[in-house]
Amino acid sequence: MNTTQEIEHLACLIIGSGPAGYTAAIYAARADLKPVVYTGIVPGGQLTQTTEVDNFPGYPNGITGPVMMEDLRAQAERFGTEVRFGYVTKVDFSTSGGVHTVEIDAVKTVTADTVIIATGATAKWLGLPSEEKYNGFGVSACAVCDGFFFKGQDVAIVGAGDTAAEEATYLAKLCKTVHMFVRRDEFRASKAMVNRVLNTPNIVVYFNTETEEILGDGQGVTGVRVIDTKSQESQVIDVTGFFVAIGHKPNTELFQGVLDMDETGYLITQPNVTATNIPGVFACGDVQDHVYRQAITAAGTGCMAALEAERYLASKGE
Ligand code: NDP
């Protein structure tokens, strides 16, 4: 850590600027903790990479992800939150309830009595240029968020884990046909989830099948070209939506060996609260939630983290 500069001390440092981070900031600022948010490299988080958000309560006509994140930021700033563009490069958390030290952009050091981690997760993508081209225009990594836009239409989903199985059955309720591409000759998902998929008549499963290209007309998705890896035969399937459900990666590299995490890297919080294994360090949003992963649940846990940080400081007499 850099020791030559004057070190700034904060009551509450929030790492990450998605719905969890900004909601924590709104609550922490209103509790007069004078929070500072470091945004990370994608200010506003995953929602800035989506188009319409129709399921966040309070927006009867829907809202775009980027505008919603601007609103959340403005609301946090209204109560005195300081939002700074910056990336946390190192943490040195006190295990004994003392002051935590955090390095920003490898040059600046701040200390904090409480740290709220809201660094989120990143959806995994196939890595095809056509996937990137139509992301937000028919390509999505969240069926619960975007499935509604494809009501009555034919869609495709790639993946074979629990998320893909769950999202395929979700889509099947809305869409005409769900074409599901599984890259091996078996699912990874649990037996119960697989049975649900196989027993849903409008889900068509293609085993040993990989996506070669997502096809479009420049405005949106019109189809997908897939290849059967056994027969090496390609085919084009007409769809208007293409959902990628091949897993998420929680953004927790910084905390490896420091905070308790599960085998996939999600931070483990104590039951029904946002406390981590280190006193004064809280985690909220997708970084600790591989089940719901919704903006509204992230916001809810962000609120919890700020209230818990406030109570933690009060219990220490600060
Ligand atoms: P997983 O890592 O479990 O599964 C990812 C799936 O995507 C695998 O089947 C994998 O295939 C496939 N995949 C990965 N890369 C590619 C690629 N490039 N092309 C095609 N397919 C690919 O992620 P999930 O998000 O499904 O689940 C994460 C965790 O969350 C799991 O522990 C899961 O059990 C849990 N979960 C639980 C739920 C519940 O209980 N209701 C709901 C959702 C998730 P392959 O199998 O060949 O490796």
Short mmCIF file of C-alpha atoms and ligand atoms in Angstrom, two decimals:
data_model
loop_
_atom_site.label_atom_id
_atom_site.label_comp_id
_atom_site.label_asym_id
_atom_site.label_seq_id
_atom_site.Cartn_x
_atom_site.Cartn_y
_atom_site.Cartn_z
CA MET A 1 0.00 0.00 0.00
CA ASN A 2 1.08 3.54 -0.73
CA THR A 3 2.10 5.27 2.50
CA THR A 4 3.56 8.51 1.14
CA GLN A 5 0.22 10.27 0.63
CA GLU A 6 -2.28 11.60 3.13
CA ILE A 7 -4.76 8.79 3.68
CA GLU A 8 -8.45 9.63 3.56
CA HIS A 9 -10.64 7.98 6.19
CA LEU A 10 -14.30 7.13 5.55
CA ALA A 11 -17.10 5.80 7.72
CA CYS A 12 -18.55 3.87 4.80
CA LEU A 13 -16.92 2.86 1.54
CA ILE A 14 -19.08 1.25 -1.13
CA ILE A 15 -17.41 -0.72 -3.91
CA GLY A 16 -19.57 -1.01 -7.03
CA SER A 17 -22.27 1.08 -8.67
CA GLY A 18 -25.11 -1.22 -9.70
CA PRO A 19 -28.54 -1.23 -8.02
CA ALA A 20 -27.02 -2.80 -4.87
CA GLY A 21 -24.23 -0.23 -4.52
CA TYR A 22 -26.43 2.82 -5.19
CA THR A 23 -29.23 1.60 -2.92
CA ALA A 24 -26.70 1.03 -0.16
CA ALA A 25 -25.45 4.57 -0.84
CA ILE A 26 -28.95 6.08 -0.60
CA TYR A 27 -29.51 4.46 2.81
CA ALA A 28 -25.98 5.13 4.10
CA ALA A 29 -26.12 8.77 3.03
CA ARG A 30 -29.50 9.28 4.69
CA ALA A 31 -27.99 7.79 7.85
CA ASP A 32 -25.27 10.46 7.60
CA LEU A 33 -22.46 7.97 7.00
CA LYS A 34 -21.18 10.18 4.15
CA PRO A 35 -20.57 7.22 1.87
CA VAL A 36 -18.17 7.22 -1.02
CA VAL A 37 -18.96 4.94 -3.97
CA TYR A 38 -16.15 3.73 -6.20
CA THR A 39 -17.89 2.86 -9.44
CA GLY A 40 -15.60 0.22 -10.92
CA ILE A 41 -14.87 0.10 -14.63
CA VAL A 42 -18.53 -0.19 -15.67
CA PRO A 43 -20.27 2.67 -13.81
CA GLY A 44 -23.88 1.63 -13.30
CA GLY A 45 -23.06 -2.06 -13.64
CA GLN A 46 -24.74 -4.73 -15.75
CA LEU A 47 -27.94 -2.74 -16.29
CA THR A 48 -26.10 -0.17 -18.36
CA GLN A 49 -25.61 -2.93 -20.92
CA THR A 50 -29.31 -3.75 -21.25
CA THR A 51 -32.05 -1.90 -23.04
CA GLU A 52 -35.55 -1.91 -21.48
CA VAL A 53 -36.10 -2.70 -17.81
CA ASP A 54 -39.77 -3.50 -17.33
CA ASN A 55 -39.76 -5.29 -13.99
CA PHE A 56 -38.35 -2.71 -11.58
CA PRO A 57 -41.23 -1.47 -9.41
CA GLY A 58 -42.05 2.20 -9.76
CA TYR A 59 -41.63 2.53 -13.50
CA PRO A 60 -45.10 1.73 -14.89
CA ASN A 61 -43.98 2.36 -18.46
CA GLY A 62 -40.58 0.68 -18.11
CA ILE A 63 -37.23 2.44 -18.26
CA THR A 64 -33.97 1.82 -20.03
CA GLY A 65 -31.16 0.33 -17.94
CA PRO A 66 -28.78 3.29 -18.43
CA VAL A 67 -31.45 5.86 -17.48
CA MET A 68 -32.45 3.86 -14.42
CA MET A 69 -28.84 3.75 -13.25
CA GLU A 70 -28.51 7.53 -13.79
CA ASP A 71 -31.65 7.98 -11.64
CA LEU A 72 -30.23 5.77 -8.88
CA ARG A 73 -26.96 7.66 -8.97
CA ALA A 74 -28.72 11.03 -8.80
CA GLN A 75 -30.83 9.81 -5.89
CA ALA A 76 -27.71 8.66 -4.01
CA GLU A 77 -25.99 11.98 -4.70
CA ARG A 78 -29.02 13.98 -3.53
CA PHE A 79 -28.32 12.79 0.01
CA GLY A 80 -24.61 13.52 -0.15
CA THR A 81 -23.07 10.36 -1.55
CA GLU A 82 -19.81 11.03 -3.32
CA VAL A 83 -19.56 8.95 -6.47
CA ARG A 84 -16.03 8.52 -7.80
CA PHE A 85 -14.84 6.77 -10.93
CA GLY A 86 -12.22 4.34 -9.73
CA TYR A 87 -11.33 0.70 -9.45
CA VAL A 88 -10.32 -1.04 -6.24
CA THR A 89 -7.00 -2.78 -6.79
CA LYS A 90 -6.21 -4.16 -3.35
CA VAL A 91 -7.89 -4.68 -0.01
CA ASP A 92 -6.46 -5.18 3.44
CA PHE A 93 -9.38 -5.91 5.74
CA SER A 94 -8.96 -5.87 9.49
CA THR A 95 -10.07 -9.18 10.95
CA SER A 96 -10.40 -7.73 14.45
CA GLY A 97 -13.08 -5.09 13.84
CA GLY A 98 -10.54 -2.36 13.15
CA VAL A 99 -10.10 -0.03 10.19
CA HIS A 100 -10.08 -1.50 6.67
CA THR A 101 -7.61 -0.35 4.06
CA VAL A 102 -8.43 -0.21 0.37
CA GLU A 103 -6.23 0.77 -2.55
CA ILE A 104 -7.83 2.57 -5.51
CA ASP A 105 -6.43 2.45 -9.06
CA ALA A 106 -3.14 1.19 -7.57
CA VAL A 107 -2.27 4.75 -6.51
CA LYS A 108 -4.60 6.00 -3.78
CA THR A 109 -5.28 4.52 -0.36
CA VAL A 110 -8.42 5.04 1.69
CA THR A 111 -9.35 3.59 5.04
CA ALA A 112 -12.89 2.85 6.14
CA ASP A 113 -14.76 1.69 9.23
CA THR A 114 -17.24 -0.20 7.06
CA VAL A 115 -16.97 -1.54 3.53
CA ILE A 116 -19.97 -2.56 1.45
CA ILE A 117 -19.05 -4.81 -1.45
CA ALA A 118 -21.41 -4.55 -4.42
CA THR A 119 -19.10 -5.56 -7.25
CA GLY A 120 -21.72 -7.71 -8.98
CA ALA A 121 -21.27 -10.54 -11.40
CA THR A 122 -20.58 -10.71 -15.09
CA ALA A 123 -22.62 -12.88 -17.44
CA LYS A 124 -20.55 -15.27 -19.48
CA TRP A 125 -20.95 -14.96 -23.24
CA LEU A 126 -20.15 -17.29 -26.11
CA GLY A 127 -17.73 -14.76 -27.57
CA LEU A 128 -19.22 -14.61 -31.08
CA PRO A 129 -19.05 -11.27 -32.93
CA SER A 130 -22.73 -11.66 -33.93
CA GLU A 131 -23.65 -12.14 -30.27
CA GLU A 132 -22.00 -8.83 -29.41
CA LYS A 133 -23.56 -7.10 -32.43
CA TYR A 134 -27.12 -8.04 -31.41
CA ASN A 135 -26.68 -7.78 -27.63
CA GLY A 136 -29.74 -5.82 -26.51
CA PHE A 137 -31.35 -6.26 -29.94
CA GLY A 138 -32.54 -9.84 -29.53
CA VAL A 139 -29.56 -11.26 -27.66
CA SER A 140 -29.87 -11.33 -23.88
CA ALA A 141 -28.30 -13.02 -20.87
CA CYS A 142 -31.44 -12.69 -18.73
CA ALA A 143 -34.67 -14.45 -19.67
CA VAL A 144 -36.55 -13.10 -16.67
CA CYS A 145 -35.60 -9.55 -17.68
CA ASP A 146 -36.17 -9.78 -21.42
CA GLY A 147 -38.36 -12.84 -22.12
CA PHE A 148 -41.51 -10.74 -22.12
CA PHE A 149 -40.37 -8.90 -25.26
CA PHE A 150 -40.57 -12.20 -27.16
CA LYS A 151 -44.09 -13.19 -26.16
CA GLY A 152 -45.61 -15.61 -28.69
CA GLN A 153 -42.36 -15.78 -30.69
CA ASP A 154 -39.74 -18.47 -31.34
CA VAL A 155 -36.57 -18.10 -29.29
CA ALA A 156 -33.36 -20.02 -28.60
CA ILE A 157 -31.39 -20.56 -25.43
CA VAL A 158 -27.88 -21.91 -25.01
CA GLY A 159 -26.69 -23.63 -21.83
CA ALA A 160 -27.32 -26.83 -19.92
CA GLY A 161 -27.04 -25.89 -16.25
CA ASP A 162 -29.76 -25.04 -13.73
CA THR A 163 -29.96 -21.45 -14.96
CA ALA A 164 -30.52 -22.51 -18.57
CA ALA A 165 -33.08 -25.13 -17.52
CA GLU A 166 -34.93 -22.63 -15.33
CA GLU A 167 -34.85 -19.90 -17.97
CA ALA A 168 -35.95 -22.30 -20.73
CA THR A 169 -39.05 -23.29 -18.75
CA TYR A 170 -39.69 -19.62 -17.95
CA LEU A 171 -39.46 -18.73 -21.65
CA ALA A 172 -41.65 -21.70 -22.61
CA LYS A 173 -44.55 -20.12 -20.72
CA LEU A 174 -44.26 -16.94 -22.80
CA CYS A 175 -42.93 -18.01 -26.14
CA LYS A 176 -44.19 -20.26 -28.92
CA THR A 177 -41.13 -22.50 -29.17
CA VAL A 178 -37.88 -22.55 -27.20
CA HIS A 179 -34.95 -24.14 -29.02
CA MET A 180 -32.38 -25.22 -26.42
CA PHE A 181 -28.78 -25.91 -27.41
CA VAL A 182 -26.74 -28.24 -25.19
CA ARG A 183 -23.09 -28.55 -26.16
CA ARG A 184 -22.55 -32.07 -24.76
CA ASP A 185 -24.79 -35.14 -24.91
CA GLU A 186 -26.13 -34.42 -21.42
CA PHE A 187 -27.30 -31.64 -19.15
CA ARG A 188 -25.36 -30.33 -16.18
CA ALA A 189 -28.59 -29.23 -14.47
CA SER A 190 -30.16 -31.20 -11.62
CA LYS A 191 -32.42 -34.16 -12.52
CA ALA A 192 -35.57 -32.36 -11.40
CA MET A 193 -34.82 -29.36 -13.62
CA VAL A 194 -33.92 -31.58 -16.58
CA ASN A 195 -37.20 -33.45 -16.21
CA ARG A 196 -39.11 -30.19 -16.23
CA VAL A 197 -37.38 -29.20 -19.47
CA LEU A 198 -37.94 -32.57 -21.13
CA ASN A 199 -41.60 -32.59 -20.08
CA THR A 200 -42.31 -29.15 -21.52
CA PRO A 201 -43.71 -29.75 -25.00
CA ASN A 202 -42.62 -26.46 -26.57
CA ILE A 203 -38.96 -26.81 -25.57
CA VAL A 204 -36.94 -28.55 -28.29
CA VAL A 205 -33.58 -29.78 -26.99
CA TYR A 206 -30.61 -30.18 -29.35
CA PHE A 207 -27.74 -32.17 -27.82
CA ASN A 208 -24.14 -31.98 -29.09
CA THR A 209 -25.02 -28.66 -30.59
CA GLU A 210 -22.98 -25.48 -30.70
CA THR A 211 -23.87 -22.03 -31.93
CA GLU A 212 -21.92 -20.91 -34.99
CA GLU A 213 -23.56 -17.57 -35.63
CA ILE A 214 -26.53 -15.45 -34.64
CA LEU A 215 -28.23 -14.15 -37.75
CA GLY A 216 -29.92 -10.79 -38.06
CA ASP A 217 -31.17 -8.13 -40.42
CA GLY A 218 -29.17 -5.30 -38.90
CA GLN A 219 -32.08 -4.30 -36.63
CA GLY A 220 -32.57 -7.50 -34.65
CA VAL A 221 -32.15 -11.25 -34.52
CA THR A 222 -33.79 -13.34 -37.24
CA GLY A 223 -32.22 -16.75 -36.66
CA VAL A 224 -29.31 -18.82 -35.48
CA ARG A 225 -26.97 -21.19 -37.26
CA VAL A 226 -25.97 -24.17 -35.16
CA ILE A 227 -23.79 -27.18 -35.79
CA ASP A 228 -24.25 -30.75 -34.64
CA THR A 229 -20.75 -31.58 -33.43
CA LYS A 230 -21.25 -35.31 -34.03
CA SER A 231 -22.52 -35.19 -37.62
CA GLN A 232 -20.83 -31.83 -38.41
CA GLU A 233 -24.09 -30.75 -40.03
CA SER A 234 -25.16 -27.13 -39.73
CA GLN A 235 -28.72 -25.88 -39.74
CA VAL A 236 -30.44 -22.51 -39.51
CA ILE A 237 -33.32 -22.09 -37.05
CA ASP A 238 -35.57 -19.04 -37.26
CA VAL A 239 -35.78 -17.21 -33.93
CA THR A 240 -36.20 -13.59 -32.88
CA GLY A 241 -34.60 -13.94 -29.45
CA PHE A 242 -31.35 -15.61 -28.41
CA PHE A 243 -30.70 -16.18 -24.72
CA VAL A 244 -27.29 -17.03 -23.33
CA ALA A 245 -27.42 -18.92 -20.02
CA ILE A 246 -23.96 -20.40 -19.64
CA GLY A 247 -23.22 -19.07 -16.19
CA HIS A 248 -22.08 -15.93 -14.42
CA LYS A 249 -18.78 -15.01 -12.91
CA PRO A 250 -18.94 -13.08 -9.64
CA ASN A 251 -16.47 -10.20 -9.52
CA THR A 252 -14.55 -11.38 -6.48
CA GLU A 253 -10.92 -11.90 -7.57
CA LEU A 254 -9.92 -9.10 -5.19
CA PHE A 255 -11.28 -10.94 -2.19
CA GLN A 256 -9.79 -14.37 -2.79
CA GLY A 257 -8.20 -15.70 0.36
CA VAL A 258 -9.70 -12.78 2.31
CA LEU A 259 -13.46 -13.33 2.35
CA ASP A 260 -15.33 -16.63 2.50
CA MET A 261 -16.67 -17.63 -0.91
CA ASP A 262 -18.28 -20.69 -2.44
CA GLU A 263 -16.63 -22.90 -5.05
CA THR A 264 -17.81 -20.61 -7.89
CA GLY A 265 -16.49 -17.49 -6.16
CA TYR A 266 -19.74 -16.00 -4.83
CA LEU A 267 -19.21 -14.27 -1.47
CA ILE A 268 -20.81 -16.08 1.44
CA THR A 269 -22.86 -13.91 3.74
CA GLN A 270 -24.26 -14.98 7.08
CA PRO A 271 -27.83 -16.32 7.04
CA ASN A 272 -30.47 -13.64 6.39
CA VAL A 273 -27.98 -10.76 6.63
CA THR A 274 -25.26 -9.24 4.46
CA ALA A 275 -22.38 -9.63 6.93
CA THR A 276 -19.32 -11.43 5.58
CA ASN A 277 -16.83 -13.33 7.74
CA ILE A 278 -15.01 -10.04 8.49
CA PRO A 279 -16.57 -7.58 10.94
CA GLY A 280 -17.57 -4.33 9.23
CA VAL A 281 -17.45 -5.81 5.71
CA PHE A 282 -20.82 -6.43 4.05
CA ALA A 283 -21.74 -7.88 0.67
CA CYS A 284 -24.89 -7.24 -1.35
CA GLY A 285 -26.30 -7.81 -4.82
CA ASP A 286 -25.17 -10.33 -7.40
CA VAL A 287 -21.72 -10.74 -5.86
CA GLN A 288 -23.39 -12.84 -3.14
CA ASP A 289 -26.52 -14.04 -4.98
CA HIS A 290 -26.40 -16.69 -7.67
CA VAL A 291 -30.09 -17.52 -7.34
CA TYR A 292 -32.23 -14.41 -7.99
CA ARG A 293 -29.83 -11.96 -9.71
CA GLN A 294 -32.49 -9.29 -10.23
CA ALA A 295 -32.07 -5.52 -9.93
CA ILE A 296 -34.77 -5.37 -7.30
CA THR A 297 -33.23 -8.12 -5.14
CA ALA A 298 -29.83 -6.44 -5.50
CA ALA A 299 -31.37 -3.16 -4.38
CA GLY A 300 -33.02 -4.93 -1.44
CA THR A 301 -29.77 -6.42 -0.19
CA GLY A 302 -28.05 -3.05 -0.77
CA CYS A 303 -30.54 -1.51 1.64
CA MET A 304 -29.84 -4.31 4.14
CA ALA A 305 -26.08 -3.79 3.90
CA ALA A 306 -26.34 -0.07 4.64
CA LEU A 307 -28.65 -0.63 7.62
CA GLU A 308 -26.31 -3.29 8.94
CA ALA A 309 -23.29 -1.00 8.47
CA GLU A 310 -25.09 1.73 10.38
CA ARG A 311 -25.93 -0.66 13.23
CA TYR A 312 -22.38 -2.00 13.26
CA LEU A 313 -20.99 1.53 13.68
CA ALA A 314 -23.58 2.33 16.35
CA SER A 315 -22.63 -0.81 18.27
CA LYS A 316 -19.01 0.36 18.24
CA GLY A 317 -20.09 3.79 19.50
CA GLU A 318 -19.08 5.58 16.27
P1 NDP B 1 -23.31 -23.68 -14.57
O1 NDP B 1 -21.87 -23.35 -14.53
O2 NDP B 1 -23.84 -24.68 -13.59
O3 NDP B 1 -23.69 -24.23 -16.02
C1 NDP B 1 -23.24 -23.58 -17.16
C2 NDP B 1 -23.74 -24.39 -18.33
O4 NDP B 1 -23.40 -23.67 -19.52
C3 NDP B 1 -23.10 -25.76 -18.43
O5 NDP B 1 -24.06 -26.71 -18.77
C4 NDP B 1 -22.08 -25.59 -19.55
O6 NDP B 1 -21.91 -26.73 -20.35
C5 NDP B 1 -22.71 -24.53 -20.41
N1 NDP B 1 -21.70 -23.78 -21.13
C6 NDP B 1 -20.63 -23.12 -20.64
N2 NDP B 1 -19.94 -22.53 -21.63
C7 NDP B 1 -20.60 -22.84 -22.77
C8 NDP B 1 -20.39 -22.51 -24.12
N3 NDP B 1 -19.35 -21.74 -24.51
N4 NDP B 1 -21.25 -22.99 -25.04
C9 NDP B 1 -22.30 -23.75 -24.67
N5 NDP B 1 -22.57 -24.08 -23.39
C10 NDP B 1 -21.73 -23.62 -22.45
O7 NDP B 1 -24.06 -22.25 -14.46
P2 NDP B 1 -25.55 -21.94 -14.01
O8 NDP B 1 -25.69 -20.47 -14.19
O9 NDP B 1 -26.50 -22.79 -14.72
O10 NDP B 1 -25.59 -22.26 -12.47
C11 NDP B 1 -24.67 -21.66 -11.55
C12 NDP B 1 -24.94 -22.19 -10.14
O11 NDP B 1 -26.20 -21.70 -9.68
C13 NDP B 1 -25.04 -23.72 -10.12
O12 NDP B 1 -24.48 -24.17 -8.90
C14 NDP B 1 -26.52 -23.97 -10.14
O13 NDP B 1 -26.89 -25.21 -9.55
C15 NDP B 1 -27.04 -22.78 -9.34
N6 NDP B 1 -28.45 -22.47 -9.70
C16 NDP B 1 -29.45 -23.01 -8.97
C17 NDP B 1 -30.75 -22.76 -9.28
C18 NDP B 1 -31.82 -23.34 -8.45
O14 NDP B 1 -31.51 -24.11 -7.56
N7 NDP B 1 -33.06 -23.02 -8.69
C19 NDP B 1 -31.15 -21.90 -10.42
C20 NDP B 1 -30.01 -21.41 -11.14
C21 NDP B 1 -28.72 -21.69 -10.80
P3 NDP B 1 -21.18 -28.05 -19.80
O15 NDP B 1 -22.20 -28.73 -18.93
O16 NDP B 1 -20.88 -28.77 -21.05
O17 NDP B 1 -19.98 -27.58 -19.07
#
